[in-house]
Short mmCIF file of C-alpha atoms in Angstrom, two decimals:
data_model
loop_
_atom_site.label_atom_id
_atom_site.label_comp_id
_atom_site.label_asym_id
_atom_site.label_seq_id
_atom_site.Cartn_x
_atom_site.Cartn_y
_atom_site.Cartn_z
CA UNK A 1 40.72 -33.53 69.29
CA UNK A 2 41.07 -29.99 69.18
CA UNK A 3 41.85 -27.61 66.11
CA UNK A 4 45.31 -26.96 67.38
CA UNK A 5 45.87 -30.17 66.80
CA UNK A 6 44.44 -31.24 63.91
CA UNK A 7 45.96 -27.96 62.21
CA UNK A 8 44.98 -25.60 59.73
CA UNK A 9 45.38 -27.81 56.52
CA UNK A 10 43.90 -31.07 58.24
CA UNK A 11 40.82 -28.90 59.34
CA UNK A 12 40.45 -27.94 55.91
CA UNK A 13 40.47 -31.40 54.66
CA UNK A 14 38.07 -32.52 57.18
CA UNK A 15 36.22 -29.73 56.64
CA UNK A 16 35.90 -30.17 52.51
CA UNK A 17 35.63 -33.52 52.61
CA UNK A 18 31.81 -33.09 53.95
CA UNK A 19 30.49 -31.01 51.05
CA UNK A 20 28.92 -32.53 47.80
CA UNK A 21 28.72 -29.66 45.06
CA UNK A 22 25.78 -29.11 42.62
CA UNK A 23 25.70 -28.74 38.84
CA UNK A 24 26.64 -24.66 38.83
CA UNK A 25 30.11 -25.61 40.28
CA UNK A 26 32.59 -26.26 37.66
CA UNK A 27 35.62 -26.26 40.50
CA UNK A 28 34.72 -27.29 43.88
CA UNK A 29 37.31 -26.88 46.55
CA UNK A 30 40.75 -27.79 46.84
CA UNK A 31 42.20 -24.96 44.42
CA UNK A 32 43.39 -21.62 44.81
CA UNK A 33 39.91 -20.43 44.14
CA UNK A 34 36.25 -22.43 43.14
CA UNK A 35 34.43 -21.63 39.24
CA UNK A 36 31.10 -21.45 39.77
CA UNK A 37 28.95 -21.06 36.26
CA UNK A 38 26.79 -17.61 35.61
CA UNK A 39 24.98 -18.53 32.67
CA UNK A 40 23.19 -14.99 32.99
CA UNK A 41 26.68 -13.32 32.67
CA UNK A 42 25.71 -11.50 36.10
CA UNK A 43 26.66 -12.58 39.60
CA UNK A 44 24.87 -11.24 42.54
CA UNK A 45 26.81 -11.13 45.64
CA UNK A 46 26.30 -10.54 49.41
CA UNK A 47 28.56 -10.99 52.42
CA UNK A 48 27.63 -11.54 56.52
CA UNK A 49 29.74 -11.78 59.58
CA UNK A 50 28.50 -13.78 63.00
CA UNK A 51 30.58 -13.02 65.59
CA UNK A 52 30.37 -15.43 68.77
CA UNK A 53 28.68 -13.71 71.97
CA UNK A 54 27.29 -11.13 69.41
CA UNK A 55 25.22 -13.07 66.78
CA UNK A 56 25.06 -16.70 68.71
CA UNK A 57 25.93 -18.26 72.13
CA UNK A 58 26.90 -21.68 72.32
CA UNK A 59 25.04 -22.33 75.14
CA UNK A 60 21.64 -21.46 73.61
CA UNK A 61 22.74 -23.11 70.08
CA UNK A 62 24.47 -25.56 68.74
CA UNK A 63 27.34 -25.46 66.24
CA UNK A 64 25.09 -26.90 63.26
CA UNK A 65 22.37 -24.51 64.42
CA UNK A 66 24.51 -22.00 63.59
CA UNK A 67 25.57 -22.82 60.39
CA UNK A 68 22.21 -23.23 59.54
CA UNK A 69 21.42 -20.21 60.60
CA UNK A 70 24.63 -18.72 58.95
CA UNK A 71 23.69 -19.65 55.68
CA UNK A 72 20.47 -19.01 55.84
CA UNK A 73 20.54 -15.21 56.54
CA UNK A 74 22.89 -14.84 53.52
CA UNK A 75 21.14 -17.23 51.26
CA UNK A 76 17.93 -15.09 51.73
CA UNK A 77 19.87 -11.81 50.74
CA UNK A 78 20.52 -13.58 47.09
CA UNK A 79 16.71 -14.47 46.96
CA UNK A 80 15.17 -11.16 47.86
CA UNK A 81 17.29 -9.69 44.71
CA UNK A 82 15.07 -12.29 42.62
CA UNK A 83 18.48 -14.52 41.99
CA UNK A 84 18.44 -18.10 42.50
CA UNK A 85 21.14 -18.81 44.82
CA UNK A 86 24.36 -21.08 43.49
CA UNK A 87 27.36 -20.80 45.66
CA UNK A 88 28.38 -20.16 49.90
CA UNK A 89 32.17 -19.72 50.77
CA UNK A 90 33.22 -19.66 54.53
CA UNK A 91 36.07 -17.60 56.27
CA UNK A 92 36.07 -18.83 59.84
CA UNK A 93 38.08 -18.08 62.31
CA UNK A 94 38.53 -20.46 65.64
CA UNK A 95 40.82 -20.46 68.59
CA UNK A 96 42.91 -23.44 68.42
CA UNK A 97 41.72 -25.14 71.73
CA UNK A 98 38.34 -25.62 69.73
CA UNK A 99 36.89 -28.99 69.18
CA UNK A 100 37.38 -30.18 66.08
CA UNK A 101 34.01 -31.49 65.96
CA UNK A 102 32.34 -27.94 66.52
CA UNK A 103 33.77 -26.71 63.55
CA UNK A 104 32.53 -30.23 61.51
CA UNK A 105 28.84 -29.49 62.65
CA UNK A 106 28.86 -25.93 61.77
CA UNK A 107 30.01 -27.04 58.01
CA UNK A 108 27.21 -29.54 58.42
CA UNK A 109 24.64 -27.28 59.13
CA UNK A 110 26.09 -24.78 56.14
CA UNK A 111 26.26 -27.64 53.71
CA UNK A 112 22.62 -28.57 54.56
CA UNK A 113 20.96 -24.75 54.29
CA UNK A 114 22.72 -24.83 51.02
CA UNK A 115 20.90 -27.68 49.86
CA UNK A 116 17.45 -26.41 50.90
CA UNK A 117 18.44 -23.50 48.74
CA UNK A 118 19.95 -25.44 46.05
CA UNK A 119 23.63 -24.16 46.57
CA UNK A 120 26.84 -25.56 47.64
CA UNK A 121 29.74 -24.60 49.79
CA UNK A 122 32.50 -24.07 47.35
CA UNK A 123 35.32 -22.89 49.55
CA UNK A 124 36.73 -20.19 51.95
CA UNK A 125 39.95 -20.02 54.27
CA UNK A 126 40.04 -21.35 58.02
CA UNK A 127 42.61 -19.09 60.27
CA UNK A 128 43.44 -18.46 64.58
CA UNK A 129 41.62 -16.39 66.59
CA UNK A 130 40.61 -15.42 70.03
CA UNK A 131 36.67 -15.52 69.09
CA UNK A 132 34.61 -17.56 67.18
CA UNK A 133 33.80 -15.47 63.70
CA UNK A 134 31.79 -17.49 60.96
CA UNK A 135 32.20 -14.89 57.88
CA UNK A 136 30.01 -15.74 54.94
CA UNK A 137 29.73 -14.85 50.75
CA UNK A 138 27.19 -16.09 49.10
CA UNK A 139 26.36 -16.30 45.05
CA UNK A 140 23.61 -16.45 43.22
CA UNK A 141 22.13 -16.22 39.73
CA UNK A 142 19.26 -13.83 37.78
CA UNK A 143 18.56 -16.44 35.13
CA UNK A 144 17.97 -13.42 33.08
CA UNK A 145 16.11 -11.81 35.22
CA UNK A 146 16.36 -7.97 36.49
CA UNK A 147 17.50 -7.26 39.63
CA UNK A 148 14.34 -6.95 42.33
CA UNK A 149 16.09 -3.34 44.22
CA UNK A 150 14.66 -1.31 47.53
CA UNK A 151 14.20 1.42 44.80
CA UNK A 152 11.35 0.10 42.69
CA UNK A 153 7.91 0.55 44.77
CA UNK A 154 5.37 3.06 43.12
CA UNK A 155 2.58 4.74 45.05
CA UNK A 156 -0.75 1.93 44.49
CA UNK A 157 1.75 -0.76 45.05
CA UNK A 158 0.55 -3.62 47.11
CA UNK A 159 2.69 -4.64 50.37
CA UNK A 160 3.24 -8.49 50.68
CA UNK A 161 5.17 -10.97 52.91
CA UNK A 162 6.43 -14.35 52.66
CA UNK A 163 7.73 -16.39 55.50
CA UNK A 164 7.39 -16.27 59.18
CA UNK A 165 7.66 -12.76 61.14
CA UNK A 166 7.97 -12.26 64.67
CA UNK A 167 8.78 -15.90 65.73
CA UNK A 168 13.04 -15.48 66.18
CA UNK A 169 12.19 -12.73 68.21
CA UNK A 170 9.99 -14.42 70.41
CA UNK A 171 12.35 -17.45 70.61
CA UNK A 172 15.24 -14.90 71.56
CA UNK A 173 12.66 -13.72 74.50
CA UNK A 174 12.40 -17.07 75.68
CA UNK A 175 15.82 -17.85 75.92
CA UNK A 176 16.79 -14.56 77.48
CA UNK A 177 14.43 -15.93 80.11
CA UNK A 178 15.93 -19.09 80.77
CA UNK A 179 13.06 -21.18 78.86
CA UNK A 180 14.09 -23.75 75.88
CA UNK A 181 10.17 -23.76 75.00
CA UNK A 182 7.81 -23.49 72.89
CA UNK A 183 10.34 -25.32 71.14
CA UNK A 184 8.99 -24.05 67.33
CA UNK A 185 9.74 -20.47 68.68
CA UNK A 186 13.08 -21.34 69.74
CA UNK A 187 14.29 -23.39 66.73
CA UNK A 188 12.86 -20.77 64.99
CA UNK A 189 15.72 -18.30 66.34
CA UNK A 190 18.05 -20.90 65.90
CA UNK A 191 17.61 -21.89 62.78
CA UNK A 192 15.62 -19.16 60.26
CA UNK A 193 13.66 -21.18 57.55
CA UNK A 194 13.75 -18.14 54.81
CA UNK A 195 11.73 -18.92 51.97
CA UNK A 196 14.39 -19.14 49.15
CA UNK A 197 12.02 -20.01 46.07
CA UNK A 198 9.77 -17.21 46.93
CA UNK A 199 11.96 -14.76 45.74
CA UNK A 200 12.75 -15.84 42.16
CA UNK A 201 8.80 -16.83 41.89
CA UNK A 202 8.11 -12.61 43.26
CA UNK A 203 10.58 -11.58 40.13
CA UNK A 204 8.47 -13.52 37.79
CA UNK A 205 5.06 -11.92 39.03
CA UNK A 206 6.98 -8.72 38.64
CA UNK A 207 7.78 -7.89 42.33
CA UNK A 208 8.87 -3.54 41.99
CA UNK A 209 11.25 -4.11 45.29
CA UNK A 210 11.68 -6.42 47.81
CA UNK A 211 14.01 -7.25 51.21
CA UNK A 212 14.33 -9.79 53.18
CA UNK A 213 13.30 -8.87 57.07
CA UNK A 214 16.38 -9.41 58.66
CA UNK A 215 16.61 -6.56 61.18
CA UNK A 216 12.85 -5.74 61.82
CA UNK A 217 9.72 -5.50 58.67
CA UNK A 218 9.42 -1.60 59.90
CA UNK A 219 13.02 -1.10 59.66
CA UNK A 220 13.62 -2.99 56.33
CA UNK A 221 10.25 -1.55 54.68
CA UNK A 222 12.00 1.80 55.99
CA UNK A 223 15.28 0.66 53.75
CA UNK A 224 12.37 0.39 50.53
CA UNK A 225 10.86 3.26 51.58
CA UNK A 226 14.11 5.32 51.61
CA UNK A 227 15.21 3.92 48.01
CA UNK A 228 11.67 4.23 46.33
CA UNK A 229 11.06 8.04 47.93
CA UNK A 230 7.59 6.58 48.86
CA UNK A 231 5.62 6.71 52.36
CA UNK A 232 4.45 2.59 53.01
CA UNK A 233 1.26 1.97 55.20
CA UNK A 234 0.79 -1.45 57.12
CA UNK A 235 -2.69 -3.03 58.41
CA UNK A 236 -2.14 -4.36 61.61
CA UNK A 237 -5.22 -6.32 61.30
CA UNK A 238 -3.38 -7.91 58.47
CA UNK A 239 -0.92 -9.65 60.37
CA UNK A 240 -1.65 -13.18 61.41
CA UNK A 241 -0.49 -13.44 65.07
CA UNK A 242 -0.49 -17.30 66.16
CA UNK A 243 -2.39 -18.08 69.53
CA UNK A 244 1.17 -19.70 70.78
CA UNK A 245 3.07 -16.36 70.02
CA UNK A 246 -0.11 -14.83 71.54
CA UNK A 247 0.23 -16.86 74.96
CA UNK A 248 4.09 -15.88 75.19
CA UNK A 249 3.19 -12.27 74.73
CA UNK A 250 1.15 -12.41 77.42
CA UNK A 251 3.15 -14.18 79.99
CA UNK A 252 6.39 -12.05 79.20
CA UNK A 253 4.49 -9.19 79.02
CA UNK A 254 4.84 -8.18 75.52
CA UNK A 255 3.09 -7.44 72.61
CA UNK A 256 3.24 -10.14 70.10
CA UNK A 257 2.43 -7.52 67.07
CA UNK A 258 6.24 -5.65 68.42
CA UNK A 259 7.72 -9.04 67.52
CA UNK A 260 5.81 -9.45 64.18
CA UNK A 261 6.34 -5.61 63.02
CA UNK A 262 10.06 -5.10 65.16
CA UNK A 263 11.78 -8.48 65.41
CA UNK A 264 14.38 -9.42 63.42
CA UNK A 265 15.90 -12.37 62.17
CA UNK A 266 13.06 -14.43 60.36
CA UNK A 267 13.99 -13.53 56.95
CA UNK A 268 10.60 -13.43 55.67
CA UNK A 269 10.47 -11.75 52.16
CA UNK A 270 8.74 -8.43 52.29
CA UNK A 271 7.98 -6.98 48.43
CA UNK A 272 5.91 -4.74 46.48
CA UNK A 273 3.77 -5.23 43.42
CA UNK A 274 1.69 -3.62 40.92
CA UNK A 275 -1.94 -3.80 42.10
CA UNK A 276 -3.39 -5.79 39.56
CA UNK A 277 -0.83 -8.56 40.28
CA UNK A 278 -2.31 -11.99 40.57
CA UNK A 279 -0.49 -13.03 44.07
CA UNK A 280 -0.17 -17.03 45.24
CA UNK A 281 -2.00 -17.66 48.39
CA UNK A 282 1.88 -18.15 50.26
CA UNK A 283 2.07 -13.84 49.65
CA UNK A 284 -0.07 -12.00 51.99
CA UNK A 285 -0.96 -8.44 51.68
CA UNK A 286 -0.48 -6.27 54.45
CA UNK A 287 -0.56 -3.02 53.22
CA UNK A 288 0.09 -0.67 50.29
CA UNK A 289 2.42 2.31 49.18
CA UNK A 290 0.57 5.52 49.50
CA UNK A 291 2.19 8.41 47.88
CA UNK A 292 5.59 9.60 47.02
CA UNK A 293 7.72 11.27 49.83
CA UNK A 294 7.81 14.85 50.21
CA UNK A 295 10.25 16.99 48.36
CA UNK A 296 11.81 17.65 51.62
CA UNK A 297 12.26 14.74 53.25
CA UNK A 298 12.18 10.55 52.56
CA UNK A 299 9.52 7.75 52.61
CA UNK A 300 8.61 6.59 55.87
CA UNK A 301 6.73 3.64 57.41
CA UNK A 302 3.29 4.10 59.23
CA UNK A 303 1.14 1.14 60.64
CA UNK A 304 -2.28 1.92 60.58
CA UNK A 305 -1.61 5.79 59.30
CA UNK A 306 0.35 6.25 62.48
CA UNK A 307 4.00 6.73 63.06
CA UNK A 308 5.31 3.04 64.95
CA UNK A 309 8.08 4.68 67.57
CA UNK A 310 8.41 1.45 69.59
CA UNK A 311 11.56 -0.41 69.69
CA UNK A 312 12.71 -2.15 66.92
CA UNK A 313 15.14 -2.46 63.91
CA UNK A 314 18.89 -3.21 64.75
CA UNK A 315 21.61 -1.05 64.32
CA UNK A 316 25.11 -2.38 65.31
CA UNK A 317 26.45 0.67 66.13
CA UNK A 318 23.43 1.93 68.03
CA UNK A 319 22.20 2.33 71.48
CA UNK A 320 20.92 -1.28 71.75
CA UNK A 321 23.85 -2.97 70.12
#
């Protein structure tokens, strides 16, 4: 069956009937809008947009890869903010010769990134389109924390990542090459695994900013950089480079360390703390803030003291986009 046929409410009863809800939802969907508790008396809020043939191909992934995927990159925006996220809602729009079974797979794989991070799908609005657009909001909850910001990093500051780097960008290689493996590299594109719990936990241990590396860890660090008015230095020593990224590299031609310091799309958590801090062994340290920027200019990102100029970072309104 496709949507067309199935219509706009009977999609959206197909589509709600999939989703359990967790303990922070008070009203679920079905009503003109969900409740969704803040005991903190703060909300933090973020919003995406995947557009089909921009931000997935349904040839290279499937519809509950991509609401995995989807979820995910929102979900990780709540957690590098130090909030604990609570609540997803969905505005999708589909052309009406779609198969209705697409669009149940995609809420699928939403409902199930949700649960990894402890949230729910609480609602959203389904309309016609030409082109597949999955448009995401997602909640989530300081528990009385402060906010973790870009602005906080101090010169002395350790530099520390969570999470996988480099290994969506080598998956995208591969595919753009016709290859489905090394299958980890691939599902790792596919289907981010950000690691939600890490952010809350980097609050706690009183993390001074943080990001989630969703468009490159030179670009983002150059988002912290920017907001703190500090210059950031990475080891490249420091960054762990699996032997199977290693052999791709070499038989594409590539440098594994441009996917690892240029690639987006991981969503690794990237923060900076006080030296002293105490760090779990899932944080590695990879560099440190140096100084404060220059009166007449902003914070930067070196690697190894040196400016990196290669490729990287994503723009969508730039030369590569």
């Amino acid at each position: 069956m496709q949507v067309g046929e199935l219509g706009e409410f009977g999609l959206i009863r197909e589509l709600t009937s999939r989703l359990p809800q967790t303990s922070a939802v008070e009203l679920g969907p079905g009503d003109d809008a969900a409740v969704v508790a803040a005991p903190d008396g703060r909300v933090v809020a973020t919003t995406d947009v995947l557009l089909e043939g921009r931000h997935f191909r349904r040839d290279w992934s499937t519809a509950y890869d991509v609401g995995r995927k989807a979820a995910a990159q929102n979900l990780a925006d709540v957690a590098a903010m130090g909030a604990v996220p609570t609540a997803l809602l969905l505005g999708l729009v589909v052309p009406a010769e779609l198969p209705v079974t697409w669009a149940l797979e995609l809420m699928d794989g939403l409902r199930d990134e949700c649960q990894v991070a402890g949230a729910a799908v609480v609602g959203g609005d389904v309309v016609r389109g030409e082109a597949i657009t999955v448009s995401i909001t997602a909640l989530g909850d300081l528990q009385g924390r402060r906010a973790v910001t870009r602005s906080g990093a101090r010169p002395g500051d350790r530099v520390a990542v969570t999470g996988w780097l480099g290994w969506s960008a080598a998956g995208f290689t591969v595919l753009s090459r016709g290859f489905r493996s090394p299958r980890a590299f691939v599902e790792a594109h596919r289907r981010p695994e950000p690691p939600y719990h890490a952010g809350p936990s980097a609050a706690v241990l009183g993390a001074t900013s943080m990001i989630d590396v969703s468009d490159g860890l030179v670009a983002d660090l150059g988002h912290v950089a920017e907001a703190s008015g500090v210059h950031i230095d990475l080891h490249a020593a420091d960054f762990d480079i699996p032997a199977q990224m290693a052999d791709i590299g070499q038989a594409v031609g590539v440098d594994p360390l441009l996917w690892v310091l240029s690639g987006g799309e991981d969503h690794a958590l990237v923060a900076t703390f006080p030296p002293d801090t105490q760090l779990p062994s899932r944080w590695r340290v990879v560099g440190e803030v140096t100084r404060p920027a220059s009166l007449s200019g902003t914070g930067r990102v070196t690697v190894d003291g040196a400016a990196w100029d290669r490729t990287g970072g994503w723009d969508h309104f730039g030369a590569q986009a």
